[in-house]
Amino acid sequence: MATSNPTLPVIPLPGLRLEVLGNYLASLGLLRLLARKSPSVRIAWQDGVLQVVGGPQNLDELLNALVGIAEKREWSPYERQWKREQQKATKQKDGRPLAVWRASADEEWVELFDAHDVPLDRVAFNPLLGSGGNAGQREFVKGWAQVVGELQQPPKKVNRREELRAWLLGEAISWMVSGVAAASWFSSANKIYNSGQSAYHEEPLSPWAMALACEGLPFFAGAASRFRPPPSETNSVNPIDSRSARS
């Protein structure tokens, strides 16, 4: 008996090539956002071009989904709720303050925290995120807040949807912002990228690029599981429930 296999929609996005680390992060962020409505969505690279498989039916549907997120500011929240404890742990050269914070933190922050820090006998930082969320003077949270604000309320003459389309397809864009702390991931956003020579270059970045890159950060969660510290450490820790189970 003949069987019919469904044909999955495939959307090529040549603007997200892997030559740039930030494009890889943005691709993961795109996957994470699309999976909210299409859990079966997948991404892959063919001949260096990102392919979105099994999600939106076409590019227009994909663009509408992302613009809707930007309009309503429905990005995953990005804040360093653990910043004070991280400073304490770094000063003490002891990972316990962060481990205690993690044990009682709200679930929505744990995955993001795990992408930044791992509290061992000392704090281990994810090199992708500098020293737990900053690389020198670059603070990724501030850059994220700037671009999501821009995306929610773009300048009057900016067509937010068309700029997104052009960026995803690798075409020329005109809407860029500067000072969004993205140079660690997007080489073109570096102030001085040719060290040792006189060339000087500072390139603003599409706000879509930074927003999507930050959306992909939780995929790099590195800690293993929670623990419950002794009562002397904190009085606010609740027993771990089924929602805390993590692979």
C-alpha atoms as a printed R data frame, in Angstrom:
    type eleno elety resid chain resno      x      y      z
1   ATOM     1    CA   MET     A     1  0.000  0.000  0.000
2   ATOM     2    CA   ALA     A     2  1.351  3.387 -0.936
3   ATOM     3    CA   THR     A     3  2.162  5.763  1.887
4   ATOM     4    CA   SER     A     4  2.588  9.483  1.737
5   ATOM     5    CA   ASN     A     5  5.192 11.283  3.791
6   ATOM     6    CA   PRO     A     6  4.528 14.925  4.595
7   ATOM     7    CA   THR     A     7  6.830 17.435  2.971
8   ATOM     8    CA   LEU     A     8  8.389 19.688  5.569
9   ATOM     9    CA   PRO     A     9  8.748 23.378  4.759
10  ATOM    10    CA   VAL     A    10 12.349 24.537  4.355
11  ATOM    11    CA   ILE     A    11 13.378 28.190  4.567
12  ATOM    12    CA   PRO     A    12 16.977 29.066  3.574
13  ATOM    13    CA   LEU     A    13 18.508 32.051  5.388
14  ATOM    14    CA   PRO     A    14 21.849 32.832  3.719
15  ATOM    15    CA   GLY     A    15 22.468 35.823  5.997
16  ATOM    16    CA   LEU     A    16 23.212 33.518  8.934
17  ATOM    17    CA   ARG     A    17 26.392 31.891  7.676
18  ATOM    18    CA   LEU     A    18 28.763 30.339 10.184
19  ATOM    19    CA   GLU     A    19 31.782 32.488  9.417
20  ATOM    20    CA   VAL     A    20 30.725 34.676 12.349
21  ATOM    21    CA   LEU     A    21 30.195 33.362 15.877
22  ATOM    22    CA   GLY     A    22 27.322 35.780 16.408
23  ATOM    23    CA   ASN     A    23 25.457 34.262 13.464
24  ATOM    24    CA   TYR     A    24 25.651 30.859 15.129
25  ATOM    25    CA   LEU     A    25 24.253 32.287 18.358
26  ATOM    26    CA   ALA     A    26 21.521 34.115 16.433
27  ATOM    27    CA   SER     A    27 20.602 30.895 14.631
28  ATOM    28    CA   LEU     A    28 20.148 29.135 17.956
29  ATOM    29    CA   GLY     A    29 18.097 32.068 19.210
30  ATOM    30    CA   LEU     A    30 15.909 31.873 16.127
31  ATOM    31    CA   LEU     A    31 15.370 28.164 16.740
32  ATOM    32    CA   ARG     A    32 14.432 28.806 20.347
33  ATOM    33    CA   LEU     A    33 11.851 31.441 19.469
34  ATOM    34    CA   LEU     A    34 10.259 29.464 16.641
35  ATOM    35    CA   ALA     A    35 10.011 26.374 18.855
36  ATOM    36    CA   ARG     A    36  7.490 28.174 21.062
37  ATOM    37    CA   LYS     A    37  4.802 27.600 18.429
38  ATOM    38    CA   SER     A    38  6.410 24.816 16.393
39  ATOM    39    CA   PRO     A    39  8.122 22.315 18.741
40  ATOM    40    CA   SER     A    40  9.126 20.165 15.757
41  ATOM    41    CA   VAL     A    41 11.175 22.914 14.093
42  ATOM    42    CA   ARG     A    42 14.817 22.132 13.347
43  ATOM    43    CA   ILE     A    43 17.767 23.999 11.857
44  ATOM    44    CA   ALA     A    44 20.720 22.775  9.809
45  ATOM    45    CA   TRP     A    45 23.391 24.224  7.552
46  ATOM    46    CA   GLN     A    46 23.661 23.094  3.961
47  ATOM    47    CA   ASP     A    47 26.596 24.425  1.953
48  ATOM    48    CA   GLY     A    48 27.076 27.017  4.669
49  ATOM    49    CA   VAL     A    49 23.494 28.321  4.473
50  ATOM    50    CA   LEU     A    50 21.120 28.027  7.421
51  ATOM    51    CA   GLN     A    51 17.958 26.033  6.696
52  ATOM    52    CA   VAL     A    52 14.893 26.276  8.945
53  ATOM    53    CA   VAL     A    53 13.011 22.975  8.641
54  ATOM    54    CA   GLY     A    54  9.561 21.977  9.856
55  ATOM    55    CA   GLY     A    55  8.578 25.329 11.328
56  ATOM    56    CA   PRO     A    56  6.970 28.319  9.580
57  ATOM    57    CA   GLN     A    57  5.544 27.545  6.153
58  ATOM    58    CA   ASN     A    58  7.434 30.345  4.432
59  ATOM    59    CA   LEU     A    59  9.644 33.362  4.996
60  ATOM    60    CA   ASP     A    60  6.700 35.730  5.432
61  ATOM    61    CA   GLU     A    61  5.336 33.622  8.281
62  ATOM    62    CA   LEU     A    62  8.768 33.542  9.920
63  ATOM    63    CA   LEU     A    63  9.134 37.316  9.638
64  ATOM    64    CA   ASN     A    64  5.663 37.886 11.081
65  ATOM    65    CA   ALA     A    65  6.475 35.699 14.071
66  ATOM    66    CA   LEU     A    66  9.671 37.594 14.890
67  ATOM    67    CA   VAL     A    67  8.154 41.043 14.347
68  ATOM    68    CA   GLY     A    68  5.299 40.078 16.658
69  ATOM    69    CA   ILE     A    69  7.796 39.125 19.359
70  ATOM    70    CA   ALA     A    70  9.604 42.434 18.920
71  ATOM    71    CA   GLU     A    71  6.400 44.491 19.045
72  ATOM    72    CA   LYS     A    72  5.217 42.848 22.262
73  ATOM    73    CA   ARG     A    73  8.717 42.513 23.718
74  ATOM    74    CA   GLU     A    74  8.229 38.802 24.190
75  ATOM    75    CA   TRP     A    75 11.923 37.964 24.237
76  ATOM    76    CA   SER     A    76 13.226 35.707 26.951
77  ATOM    77    CA   PRO     A    77 14.252 38.061 29.791
78  ATOM    78    CA   TYR     A    78 17.971 38.680 30.091
79  ATOM    79    CA   GLU     A    79 19.102 40.047 33.432
80  ATOM    80    CA   ARG     A    80 22.004 39.125 35.680
81  ATOM    81    CA   GLN     A    81 19.968 38.455 38.793
82  ATOM    82    CA   TRP     A    82 23.012 36.793 40.330
83  ATOM    83    CA   LYS     A    83 25.424 39.725 39.795
84  ATOM    84    CA   ARG     A    84 25.850 40.620 43.484
85  ATOM    85    CA   GLU     A    85 26.533 37.021 44.489
86  ATOM    86    CA   GLN     A    86 28.934 36.642 41.586
87  ATOM    87    CA   GLN     A    87 30.939 39.640 42.776
88  ATOM    88    CA   LYS     A    88 30.987 38.179 46.274
89  ATOM    89    CA   ALA     A    89 32.092 34.762 45.006
90  ATOM    90    CA   THR     A    90 34.837 36.308 42.877
91  ATOM    91    CA   LYS     A    91 36.122 38.389 45.774
92  ATOM    92    CA   GLN     A    92 36.096 35.407 48.147
93  ATOM    93    CA   LYS     A    93 37.482 33.045 45.497
94  ATOM    94    CA   ASP     A    94 34.734 30.640 46.483
95  ATOM    95    CA   GLY     A    95 31.820 29.385 44.389
96  ATOM    96    CA   ARG     A    96 29.514 28.786 47.340
97  ATOM    97    CA   PRO     A    97 27.663 32.160 47.305
98  ATOM    98    CA   LEU     A    98 26.580 31.473 43.731
99  ATOM    99    CA   ALA     A    99 25.664 27.866 44.502
100 ATOM   100    CA   VAL     A   100 23.432 29.054 47.332
101 ATOM   101    CA   TRP     A   101 21.825 31.663 45.068
102 ATOM   102    CA   ARG     A   102 21.166 29.052 42.377
103 ATOM   103    CA   ALA     A   103 19.501 26.687 44.829
104 ATOM   104    CA   SER     A   104 16.763 29.194 45.637
105 ATOM   105    CA   ALA     A   105 16.503 31.088 42.346
106 ATOM   106    CA   ASP     A   106 13.344 31.187 40.246
107 ATOM   107    CA   GLU     A   107 13.337 28.607 37.464
108 ATOM   108    CA   GLU     A   108 13.272 31.217 34.708
109 ATOM   109    CA   TRP     A   109 16.749 32.421 35.708
110 ATOM   110    CA   VAL     A   110 18.532 29.119 36.348
111 ATOM   111    CA   GLU     A   111 19.145 28.126 32.738
112 ATOM   112    CA   LEU     A   112 20.477 31.560 31.855
113 ATOM   113    CA   PHE     A   113 22.693 31.548 34.935
114 ATOM   114    CA   ASP     A   114 24.079 28.134 33.980
115 ATOM   115    CA   ALA     A   115 25.128 29.549 30.620
116 ATOM   116    CA   HIS     A   116 27.264 32.150 32.414
117 ATOM   117    CA   ASP     A   117 28.703 30.575 35.561
118 ATOM   118    CA   VAL     A   118 29.368 27.205 37.154
119 ATOM   119    CA   PRO     A   119 29.880 27.444 40.950
120 ATOM   120    CA   LEU     A   120 32.593 24.929 41.811
121 ATOM   121    CA   ASP     A   121 35.163 25.410 44.574
122 ATOM   122    CA   ARG     A   122 35.719 28.639 42.646
123 ATOM   123    CA   VAL     A   123 33.553 30.237 39.973
124 ATOM   124    CA   ALA     A   124 34.080 28.909 36.458
125 ATOM   125    CA   PHE     A   125 33.043 31.287 33.676
126 ATOM   126    CA   ASN     A   126 31.795 30.372 30.236
127 ATOM   127    CA   PRO     A   127 34.424 31.956 27.930
128 ATOM   128    CA   LEU     A   128 31.646 32.810 25.488
129 ATOM   129    CA   LEU     A   129 30.312 35.274 28.062
130 ATOM   130    CA   GLY     A   130 33.530 36.716 29.433
131 ATOM   131    CA   SER     A   131 33.535 37.050 33.206
132 ATOM   132    CA   GLY     A   132 29.982 35.956 33.826
133 ATOM   133    CA   GLY     A   133 28.264 38.463 31.541
134 ATOM   134    CA   ASN     A   134 30.839 41.088 30.673
135 ATOM   135    CA   ALA     A   135 33.937 41.152 28.504
136 ATOM   136    CA   GLY     A   136 36.008 44.085 29.695
137 ATOM   137    CA   GLN     A   137 33.738 47.107 29.452
138 ATOM   138    CA   ARG     A   138 31.176 45.241 27.365
139 ATOM   139    CA   GLU     A   139 28.096 44.235 29.342
140 ATOM   140    CA   PHE     A   140 25.909 41.992 27.258
141 ATOM   141    CA   VAL     A   141 22.779 42.692 29.306
142 ATOM   142    CA   LYS     A   142 23.000 46.418 28.525
143 ATOM   143    CA   GLY     A   143 23.419 45.699 24.826
144 ATOM   144    CA   TRP     A   144 20.411 43.375 24.895
145 ATOM   145    CA   ALA     A   145 18.242 45.966 26.667
146 ATOM   146    CA   GLN     A   146 19.219 48.599 24.100
147 ATOM   147    CA   VAL     A   147 18.365 46.512 21.047
148 ATOM   148    CA   VAL     A   148 15.055 45.114 22.319
149 ATOM   149    CA   GLY     A   149 14.002 48.674 23.075
150 ATOM   150    CA   GLU     A   150 14.959 49.700 19.542
151 ATOM   151    CA   LEU     A   151 13.098 46.739 18.080
152 ATOM   152    CA   GLN     A   152  9.951 47.541 20.022
153 ATOM   153    CA   GLN     A   153  9.977 51.210 19.039
154 ATOM   154    CA   PRO     A   154 12.132 51.682 15.935
155 ATOM   155    CA   PRO     A   155 12.825 55.101 14.386
156 ATOM   156    CA   LYS     A   156  9.957 56.479 12.324
157 ATOM   157    CA   LYS     A   157 11.545 55.897  8.928
158 ATOM   158    CA   VAL     A   158 12.678 52.349  9.698
159 ATOM   159    CA   ASN     A   159 10.754 49.389  8.274
160 ATOM   160    CA   ARG     A   160 11.472 46.848 10.993
161 ATOM   161    CA   ARG     A   161 10.172 43.879  9.008
162 ATOM   162    CA   GLU     A   162 12.075 44.702  5.827
163 ATOM   163    CA   GLU     A   163 15.289 45.243  7.763
164 ATOM   164    CA   LEU     A   164 14.860 41.797  9.336
165 ATOM   165    CA   ARG     A   165 14.223 40.242  5.950
166 ATOM   166    CA   ALA     A   166 17.321 41.849  4.441
167 ATOM   167    CA   TRP     A   167 19.521 40.784  7.357
168 ATOM   168    CA   LEU     A   168 18.331 37.159  7.290
169 ATOM   169    CA   LEU     A   169 18.866 36.962  3.522
170 ATOM   170    CA   GLY     A   170 22.313 38.564  3.623
171 ATOM   171    CA   GLU     A   171 21.222 41.685  1.761
172 ATOM   172    CA   ALA     A   172 22.189 45.284  2.458
173 ATOM   173    CA   ILE     A   173 20.679 46.784  5.606
174 ATOM   174    CA   SER     A   174 20.422 50.408  6.650
175 ATOM   175    CA   TRP     A   175 19.192 50.146 10.240
176 ATOM   176    CA   MET     A   176 22.100 49.581 12.620
177 ATOM   177    CA   VAL     A   177 22.874 50.558 16.182
178 ATOM   178    CA   SER     A   178 26.219 51.058 17.889
179 ATOM   179    CA   GLY     A   179 27.505 50.407 21.387
180 ATOM   180    CA   VAL     A   180 25.557 47.188 21.996
181 ATOM   181    CA   ALA     A   181 28.492 45.163 23.410
182 ATOM   182    CA   ALA     A   182 28.318 42.668 20.545
183 ATOM   183    CA   ALA     A   183 31.904 42.794 19.294
184 ATOM   184    CA   SER     A   184 32.834 39.597 21.156
185 ATOM   185    CA   TRP     A   185 30.511 37.680 18.838
186 ATOM   186    CA   PHE     A   186 30.273 39.830 15.694
187 ATOM   187    CA   SER     A   187 33.729 40.703 14.398
188 ATOM   188    CA   SER     A   188 32.419 43.552 12.250
189 ATOM   189    CA   ALA     A   189 31.290 45.370 15.396
190 ATOM   190    CA   ASN     A   190 34.822 45.620 16.771
191 ATOM   191    CA   LYS     A   191 36.257 49.087 17.263
192 ATOM   192    CA   ILE     A   192 39.773 48.012 16.301
193 ATOM   193    CA   TYR     A   193 39.826 44.654 14.571
194 ATOM   194    CA   ASN     A   194 43.230 44.795 12.878
195 ATOM   195    CA   SER     A   195 45.585 44.921 15.835
196 ATOM   196    CA   GLY     A   196 49.098 46.114 15.063
197 ATOM   197    CA   GLN     A   197 48.156 48.068 11.997
198 ATOM   198    CA   SER     A   198 46.729 51.512 11.458
199 ATOM   199    CA   ALA     A   199 43.346 50.318 10.162
200 ATOM   200    CA   TYR     A   200 40.494 51.541 12.354
201 ATOM   201    CA   HIS     A   201 36.933 50.399 11.953
202 ATOM   202    CA   GLU     A   202 33.752 50.662 13.967
203 ATOM   203    CA   GLU     A   203 30.690 49.037 12.502
204 ATOM   204    CA   PRO     A   204 27.241 49.305 14.073
205 ATOM   205    CA   LEU     A   205 25.123 46.176 14.118
206 ATOM   206    CA   SER     A   206 21.570 45.228 13.212
207 ATOM   207    CA   PRO     A   207 19.537 45.158 16.439
208 ATOM   208    CA   TRP     A   208 18.026 41.874 15.247
209 ATOM   209    CA   ALA     A   209 21.478 40.285 15.360
210 ATOM   210    CA   MET     A   210 22.135 41.089 19.016
211 ATOM   211    CA   ALA     A   211 18.604 40.242 20.177
212 ATOM   212    CA   LEU     A   212 18.636 36.830 18.527
213 ATOM   213    CA   ALA     A   213 22.197 36.080 19.669
214 ATOM   214    CA   CYS     A   214 21.236 36.675 23.306
215 ATOM   215    CA   GLU     A   215 18.158 34.489 22.829
216 ATOM   216    CA   GLY     A   216 20.458 31.582 22.000
217 ATOM   217    CA   LEU     A   217 22.603 31.811 25.140
218 ATOM   218    CA   PRO     A   218 20.624 29.326 27.309
219 ATOM   219    CA   PHE     A   219 21.681 26.539 24.934
220 ATOM   220    CA   PHE     A   220 25.116 26.848 26.543
221 ATOM   221    CA   ALA     A   221 23.937 26.025 30.077
222 ATOM   222    CA   GLY     A   222 26.759 24.123 31.737
223 ATOM   223    CA   ALA     A   223 25.872 23.358 35.358
224 ATOM   224    CA   ALA     A   224 24.509 19.945 36.244
225 ATOM   225    CA   SER     A   225 21.843 20.108 38.925
226 ATOM   226    CA   ARG     A   226 20.635 21.916 41.998
227 ATOM   227    CA   PHE     A   227 21.498 21.108 45.555
228 ATOM   228    CA   ARG     A   228 19.856 22.159 48.789
229 ATOM   229    CA   PRO     A   229 22.299 24.002 51.069
230 ATOM   230    CA   PRO     A   230 22.216 23.568 54.847
231 ATOM   231    CA   PRO     A   231 19.571 25.654 56.677
232 ATOM   232    CA   SER     A   232 22.321 27.845 58.059
233 ATOM   233    CA   GLU     A   233 23.106 29.080 54.549
234 ATOM   234    CA   THR     A   234 19.631 30.352 53.662
235 ATOM   235    CA   ASN     A   235 16.118 30.391 55.029
236 ATOM   236    CA   SER     A   236 14.391 30.854 51.701
237 ATOM   237    CA   VAL     A   237 15.142 27.580 49.922
238 ATOM   238    CA   ASN     A   238 12.133 25.456 49.027
239 ATOM   239    CA   PRO     A   239 12.260 21.699 48.352
240 ATOM   240    CA   ILE     A   240 13.013 20.813 44.769
241 ATOM   241    CA   ASP     A   241  9.872 19.913 42.832
242 ATOM   242    CA   SER     A   242  9.439 18.162 39.495
243 ATOM   243    CA   ARG     A   243  9.964 21.383 37.593
244 ATOM   244    CA   SER     A   244 13.529 21.550 38.927
245 ATOM   245    CA   ALA     A   245 14.569 18.267 37.339
246 ATOM   246    CA   ARG     A   246 17.235 18.923 34.764
247 ATOM   247    CA   SER     A   247 19.069 16.511 32.501
